[in-house]
Coordinates of N, CA, C and O in Angstrom, one line a residue:
M354 N -14.9 -18.4 6.2 CA -15.2 -19.7 5.6 C -14.1 -20.7 6.0 O -12.9 -20.3 6.1
K355 N -14.5 -21.9 6.2 CA -13.5 -23.0 6.5 C -13.4 -23.9 5.4 O -14.4 -24.4 4.8
W356 N -12.2 -24.2 5.0 CA -11.9 -25.2 3.8 C -12.0 -26.6 4.4 O -11.3 -26.9 5.3
N357 N -12.8 -27.4 3.8 CA -13.1 -28.8 4.3 C -12.7 -29.9 3.3 O -13.4 -30.9 3.3
L358 N -11.7 -29.7 2.5 CA -11.4 -30.7 1.5 C -11.0 -32.1 2.0 O -11.5 -33.1 1.6
R359 N -10.2 -32.1 3.1 CA -9.7 -33.3 3.6 C -10.8 -34.2 4.1 O -10.8 -35.4 3.8
L360 N -11.8 -33.7 4.8 CA -12.9 -34.4 5.3 C -13.8 -34.9 4.2 O -14.2 -36.1 4.2
A361 N -14.0 -34.0 3.2 CA -14.8 -34.4 2.0 C -14.2 -35.6 1.3 O -14.9 -36.5 0.8
A362 N -12.9 -35.5 1.1 CA -12.2 -36.6 0.4 C -12.2 -37.9 1.3 O -12.4 -39.0 0.7
A363 N -12.0 -37.8 2.6 CA -12.0 -39.0 3.4 C -13.4 -39.7 3.4 O -13.5 -40.9 3.4
N364 N -14.5 -38.9 3.3 CA -15.8 -39.5 3.2 C -16.0 -40.3 1.9 O -16.9 -41.1 1.9
R365 N -15.1 -40.1 1.0 CA -15.2 -40.8 -0.3 C -14.1 -41.8 -0.5 O -13.8 -42.3 -1.5
G366 N -13.3 -42.1 0.6 CA -12.3 -43.1 0.6 C -11.0 -42.6 0.1 O -10.1 -43.4 -0.2
I367 N -10.8 -41.3 0.0 CA -9.5 -40.8 -0.5 C -8.7 -40.3 0.7 O -9.1 -39.3 1.4
W368 N -7.6 -41.0 1.1 CA -6.9 -40.7 2.3 C -5.6 -40.0 2.1 O -5.0 -39.5 3.1
K369 N -5.1 -39.9 0.9 CA -3.8 -39.3 0.6 C -4.0 -38.1 -0.4 O -4.7 -38.2 -1.4
A370 N -3.2 -37.1 -0.2 CA -3.2 -35.9 -1.1 C -2.7 -36.3 -2.5 O -3.3 -35.9 -3.5
S371 N -1.8 -37.2 -2.5 CA -1.2 -37.7 -3.8 C -2.3 -38.4 -4.6 O -2.3 -38.3 -5.9
E372 N -3.2 -39.2 -4.0 CA -4.2 -39.9 -4.7 C -5.2 -38.9 -5.3 O -5.6 -39.0 -6.4
L373 N -5.6 -37.9 -4.5 CA -6.5 -36.8 -5.0 C -5.8 -36.0 -6.1 O -6.5 -35.7 -7.1
Q374 N -4.5 -35.8 -6.0 CA -3.8 -35.0 -7.0 C -3.8 -35.8 -8.3 O -4.0 -35.2 -9.4
R375 N -3.7 -37.1 -8.3 CA -3.7 -38.0 -9.5 C -5.1 -37.9 -10.1 O -5.3 -37.8 -11.3
L376 N -6.2 -38.0 -9.3 CA -7.5 -38.0 -9.8 C -7.8 -36.6 -10.4 O -8.5 -36.6 -11.5
L377 N -7.3 -35.6 -9.8 CA -7.5 -34.2 -10.4 C -6.8 -34.1 -11.7 O -7.3 -33.5 -12.7
A378 N -5.6 -34.7 -11.8 CA -4.8 -34.6 -13.1 C -5.5 -35.4 -14.2 O -5.5 -34.9 -15.4
E379 N -6.2 -36.5 -13.9 CA -7.0 -37.2 -14.9 C -8.1 -36.4 -15.4 O -8.5 -36.6 -16.6
R380 N -8.6 -35.4 -14.7 CA -9.7 -34.5 -15.1 C -9.1 -33.2 -15.7 O -9.9 -32.3 -16.0
G381 N -7.8 -33.1 -15.9 CA -7.2 -31.9 -16.5 C -6.7 -30.9 -15.6 O -6.3 -29.8 -16.0
M382 N -6.8 -31.1 -14.3 CA -6.3 -30.1 -13.3 C -5.0 -30.5 -12.7 O -4.9 -31.2 -11.7
V383 N -3.9 -30.1 -13.4 CA -2.5 -30.5 -13.0 C -2.1 -29.4 -12.1 O -2.0 -28.2 -12.5
I384 N -1.8 -29.7 -10.8 CA -1.4 -28.7 -9.8 C -0.1 -29.1 -9.2 O 0.3 -30.3 -9.1
S385 N 0.7 -28.1 -8.7 CA 1.9 -28.4 -8.1 C 1.8 -29.0 -6.7 O 0.7 -29.0 -6.1
A386 N 2.9 -29.6 -6.2 CA 2.8 -30.2 -4.9 C 2.6 -29.2 -3.8 O 1.9 -29.5 -2.8
G387 N 3.1 -28.0 -4.0 CA 2.9 -26.9 -3.0 C 1.5 -26.5 -2.9 O 0.9 -26.3 -1.8
K388 N 0.8 -26.3 -4.1 CA -0.6 -26.0 -4.1 C -1.5 -27.1 -3.5 O -2.4 -26.9 -2.8
M389 N -1.1 -28.4 -3.9 CA -1.8 -29.5 -3.3 C -1.7 -29.6 -1.8 O -2.7 -29.9 -1.1
S390 N -0.5 -29.2 -1.3 CA -0.3 -29.2 0.1 C -1.2 -28.2 0.8 O -1.8 -28.4 1.9
G391 N -1.3 -27.0 0.2 CA -2.2 -26.0 0.7 C -3.6 -26.4 0.7 O -4.4 -26.2 1.7
L392 N -4.1 -27.0 -0.4 CA -5.5 -27.5 -0.5 C -5.7 -28.6 0.6 O -6.8 -28.6 1.2
W393 N -4.8 -29.5 0.7 CA -5.0 -30.6 1.6 C -4.9 -30.2 3.1 O -5.6 -30.7 3.9
S394 N -4.0 -29.2 3.4 CA -3.8 -28.8 4.8 C -4.9 -28.0 5.4 O -5.1 -27.8 6.6
G395 N -5.8 -27.5 4.5 CA -6.9 -26.7 4.9 C -6.7 -25.2 4.9 O -7.5 -24.4 5.4
Q396 N -5.6 -24.7 4.3 CA -5.3 -23.3 4.2 C -4.8 -23.0 2.8 O -3.7 -22.5 2.7
P397 N -5.6 -23.1 1.8 CA -5.2 -22.8 0.5 C -5.1 -21.2 0.3 O -5.8 -20.5 0.9
N398 N -4.1 -20.8 -0.5 CA -3.9 -19.4 -0.8 C -5.0 -18.9 -1.7 O -5.7 -17.9 -1.4
T399 N -5.3 -19.6 -2.8 CA -6.3 -19.3 -3.7 C -7.0 -20.6 -4.2 O -6.3 -21.6 -4.4
V400 N -8.2 -20.5 -4.6 CA -8.9 -21.6 -5.3 C -9.8 -20.9 -6.3 O -10.7 -20.1 -6.0
K401 N -9.4 -21.2 -7.6 CA -10.2 -20.6 -8.7 C -11.5 -21.4 -8.8 O -11.7 -22.5 -8.4
L402 N -12.5 -20.7 -9.4 CA -13.8 -21.3 -9.5 C -13.8 -22.5 -10.4 O -14.5 -23.5 -10.1
D403 N -13.0 -22.5 -11.5 CA -13.0 -23.7 -12.4 C -12.3 -24.8 -11.7 O -12.6 -26.0 -11.9
E404 N -11.3 -24.5 -10.8 CA -10.6 -25.6 -10.0 C -11.6 -26.2 -9.0 O -11.7 -27.4 -8.8
L405 N -12.4 -25.3 -8.4 CA -13.4 -25.7 -7.4 C -14.4 -26.7 -8.1 O -14.9 -27.7 -7.6
D406 N -14.8 -26.3 -9.3 CA -15.7 -27.1 -10.1 C -15.1 -28.5 -10.4 O -15.8 -29.5 -10.2
I407 N -13.9 -28.6 -10.7 CA -13.2 -29.9 -11.0 C -13.1 -30.7 -9.7 O -13.4 -31.9 -9.7
I408 N -12.7 -30.1 -8.6 CA -12.6 -30.8 -7.3 C -14.0 -31.4 -6.9 O -14.1 -32.5 -6.5
C409 N -15.1 -30.6 -7.1 CA -16.4 -31.1 -6.8 C -16.8 -32.2 -7.7 O -17.4 -33.2 -7.2
T410 N -16.4 -32.2 -9.0 CA -16.7 -33.3 -9.9 C -16.0 -34.5 -9.5 O -16.6 -35.6 -9.5
V411 N -14.7 -34.4 -9.2 CA -13.9 -35.6 -8.8 C -14.4 -36.2 -7.5 O -14.6 -37.5 -7.4
L412 N -14.8 -35.4 -6.5 CA -15.3 -35.9 -5.3 C -16.8 -36.3 -5.3 O -17.3 -36.9 -4.4
G413 N -17.5 -35.8 -6.3 CA -18.9 -36.0 -6.3 C -19.7 -35.3 -5.2 O -20.6 -35.9 -4.6
C414 N -19.2 -34.1 -5.0 CA -19.9 -33.3 -3.9 C -20.3 -31.9 -4.4 O -20.0 -31.6 -5.6
N415 N -20.9 -31.2 -3.5 CA -21.2 -29.8 -3.9 C -20.3 -28.8 -3.1 O -19.6 -29.3 -2.2
V416 N -20.3 -27.6 -3.5 CA -19.4 -26.6 -2.9 C -19.7 -26.5 -1.4 O -18.8 -26.2 -0.6
G417 N -20.9 -26.7 -1.0 CA -21.3 -26.6 0.4 C -20.6 -27.6 1.3 O -20.4 -27.3 2.5
E418 N -20.1 -28.7 0.8 CA -19.3 -29.6 1.5 C -17.9 -29.2 1.7 O -17.2 -29.6 2.6
L419 N -17.4 -28.4 0.8 CA -16.0 -28.0 0.8 C -15.8 -26.7 1.6 O -14.8 -26.5 2.2
L420 N -16.8 -25.8 1.5 CA -16.7 -24.5 2.1 C -17.8 -24.4 3.2 O -19.0 -24.4 2.9
L421 N -17.3 -24.4 4.4 CA -18.3 -24.3 5.6 C -18.3 -22.9 6.1 O -17.2 -22.4 6.4
P422 N -19.4 -22.3 6.3 CA -19.5 -21.0 6.9 C -19.0 -21.0 8.4 O -19.3 -21.9 9.1
E423 N -18.2 -20.0 8.7 CA -17.7 -19.9 10.1 C -17.9 -18.4 10.5 O -17.1 -17.6 10.2
P424 N -19.1 -18.2 11.2 CA -19.4 -16.8 11.5 C -18.3 -16.2 12.5 O -17.8 -16.9 13.4
V425 N -18.0 -15.0 12.3 CA -17.0 -14.3 13.1 C -17.8 -13.3 14.0 O -18.6 -12.5 13.5
A426 N -17.6 -13.5 15.3 CA -18.2 -12.6 16.2 C -17.4 -11.3 16.3 O -16.3 -11.3 16.7
A427 N -18.1 -10.2 16.0 CA -17.5 -8.9 16.0 C -18.2 -8.0 17.0 O -19.5 -7.9 16.9
A428 N -17.5 -7.4 17.9 CA -18.2 -6.5 18.9 C -18.6 -5.2 18.2 O -17.8 -4.6 17.4
E429 N -19.8 -4.7 18.5 CA -20.2 -3.5 17.9 C -19.7 -2.3 18.8 O -19.8 -2.4 20.0
P430 N -19.2 -1.3 18.2 CA -18.7 -0.2 19.0 C -19.8 0.6 19.6 O -20.9 0.7 19.1
A431 N -19.5 1.1 20.8 CA -20.5 1.9 21.5 C -20.7 3.2 20.8 O -19.8 3.8 20.1
A432 N -21.9 3.8 20.8 CA -22.3 5.0 20.1 C -21.4 6.2 20.5 O -20.9 7.0 19.7
N433 N -21.1 6.3 21.8 CA -20.3 7.5 22.2 C -18.9 7.4 21.8 O -18.3 8.4 21.4
Q434 N -18.3 6.2 21.8 CA -16.9 6.0 21.4 C -16.7 6.3 19.9 O -15.8 6.9 19.5
S435 N -17.6 5.8 19.1 CA -17.5 6.0 17.7 C -17.6 7.4 17.3 O -16.9 7.9 16.4
S436 N -18.5 8.2 17.9 CA -18.7 9.6 17.5 C -17.5 10.4 18.0 O -17.1 11.4 17.3
R437 N -16.9 10.1 19.1 CA -15.6 10.7 19.6 C -14.5 10.5 18.6 O -13.7 11.3 18.3
A438 N -14.4 9.2 18.2 CA -13.3 8.9 17.3 C -13.4 9.6 15.9 O -12.4 10.1 15.4
V439 N -14.6 9.8 15.4 CA -14.8 10.5 14.2 C -14.5 12.0 14.4 O -13.8 12.6 13.6
A440 N -14.9 12.6 15.5 CA -14.6 14.0 15.8 C -13.1 14.2 15.9 O -12.6 15.2 15.5
E441 N -12.4 13.3 16.5 CA -10.9 13.4 16.7 C -10.2 13.3 15.4 O -9.1 13.9 15.2
T442 N -10.7 12.5 14.4 CA -9.9 12.4 13.2 C -10.2 13.5 12.2 O -9.6 13.6 11.2
R443 N -11.2 14.4 12.5 CA -11.5 15.4 11.6 C -10.9 16.8 11.9 O -11.5 17.8 11.8
A444 N -9.7 16.7 12.4 CA -9.0 18.0 12.8 C -8.6 18.7 11.5 O -8.1 18.2 10.5
V445 N -8.9 20.0 11.4 CA -8.7 20.8 10.2 C -7.6 21.8 10.5 O -7.6 22.5 11.5
T446 N -6.6 21.9 9.6 CA -5.5 22.9 9.7 C -5.8 24.0 8.7 O -6.0 23.7 7.5
P447 N -5.9 25.2 9.1 CA -6.2 26.3 8.2 C -5.0 26.6 7.3 O -3.9 26.4 7.6
R448 N -5.4 27.0 6.0 CA -4.4 27.3 5.0 C -4.6 28.7 4.6 O -5.7 29.3 4.6
S449 N -3.5 29.3 4.1 CA -3.7 30.7 3.6 C -4.4 30.6 2.2 O -4.4 29.6 1.5
R450 N -5.1 31.8 1.9 CA -5.9 31.8 0.6 C -5.0 31.8 -0.6 O -5.5 31.6 -1.7
T451 N -3.8 32.2 -0.5 CA -2.9 32.3 -1.6 C -2.4 30.9 -2.1 O -1.9 30.8 -3.2
G452 N -2.6 29.9 -1.3 CA -2.2 28.6 -1.7 C -0.7 28.3 -1.3 O -0.2 27.2 -1.6
R453 N 0.0 29.3 -0.8 CA 1.4 29.1 -0.5 C 1.5 28.7 1.0 O 0.7 29.1 1.8
S454 N 2.5 27.9 1.2 CA 2.7 27.5 2.6 C 3.5 28.5 3.4 O 4.1 29.4 2.8
L455 N 3.3 28.4 4.7 CA 4.0 29.4 5.6 C 5.5 29.0 5.7 O 5.8 27.8 5.7
P456 N 6.4 30.0 6.0 CA 7.8 29.6 6.1 C 8.0 28.9 7.5 O 7.2 29.0 8.4
P457 N 9.0 28.1 7.6 CA 9.2 27.3 8.8 C 9.6 28.3 10.0 O 10.1 29.3 9.8
R458 N 9.2 27.9 11.1 CA 9.5 28.7 12.3 C 10.9 28.6 12.8 O 11.6 27.8 12.8

C-alpha cells in the first residue's frame, strides 16, 4: 500500500503539515511533530483506525484516497526447485531409544 496523505491534502488546499496538524487537533487528534512528519512524508510507522477516521473527516475524503494499492510482483518458484529445497531441509538425525545423547567423539 502507498500512503497518499500529502496529495489528498493538497487537493483540498492544505499545503503545510502544520496546517493539517492544527486541523486534526481541532477534531481531537493531538499528535507529535515526529508522527506528523511521518504521516506527511509518506512513510508513517503506524496509523490507527480511529486516527484514519479523523484524517478522512478533516480532509473530507475516503480511505481509498489515502491508501493506494501497490501490487508487488513476486516471482513464482519453479516446481523442481521448491521440491528440492523441501527435501534438503528435512534431514533427519537418528536418536537412541533411551533418550540419552551420545558421548562426544
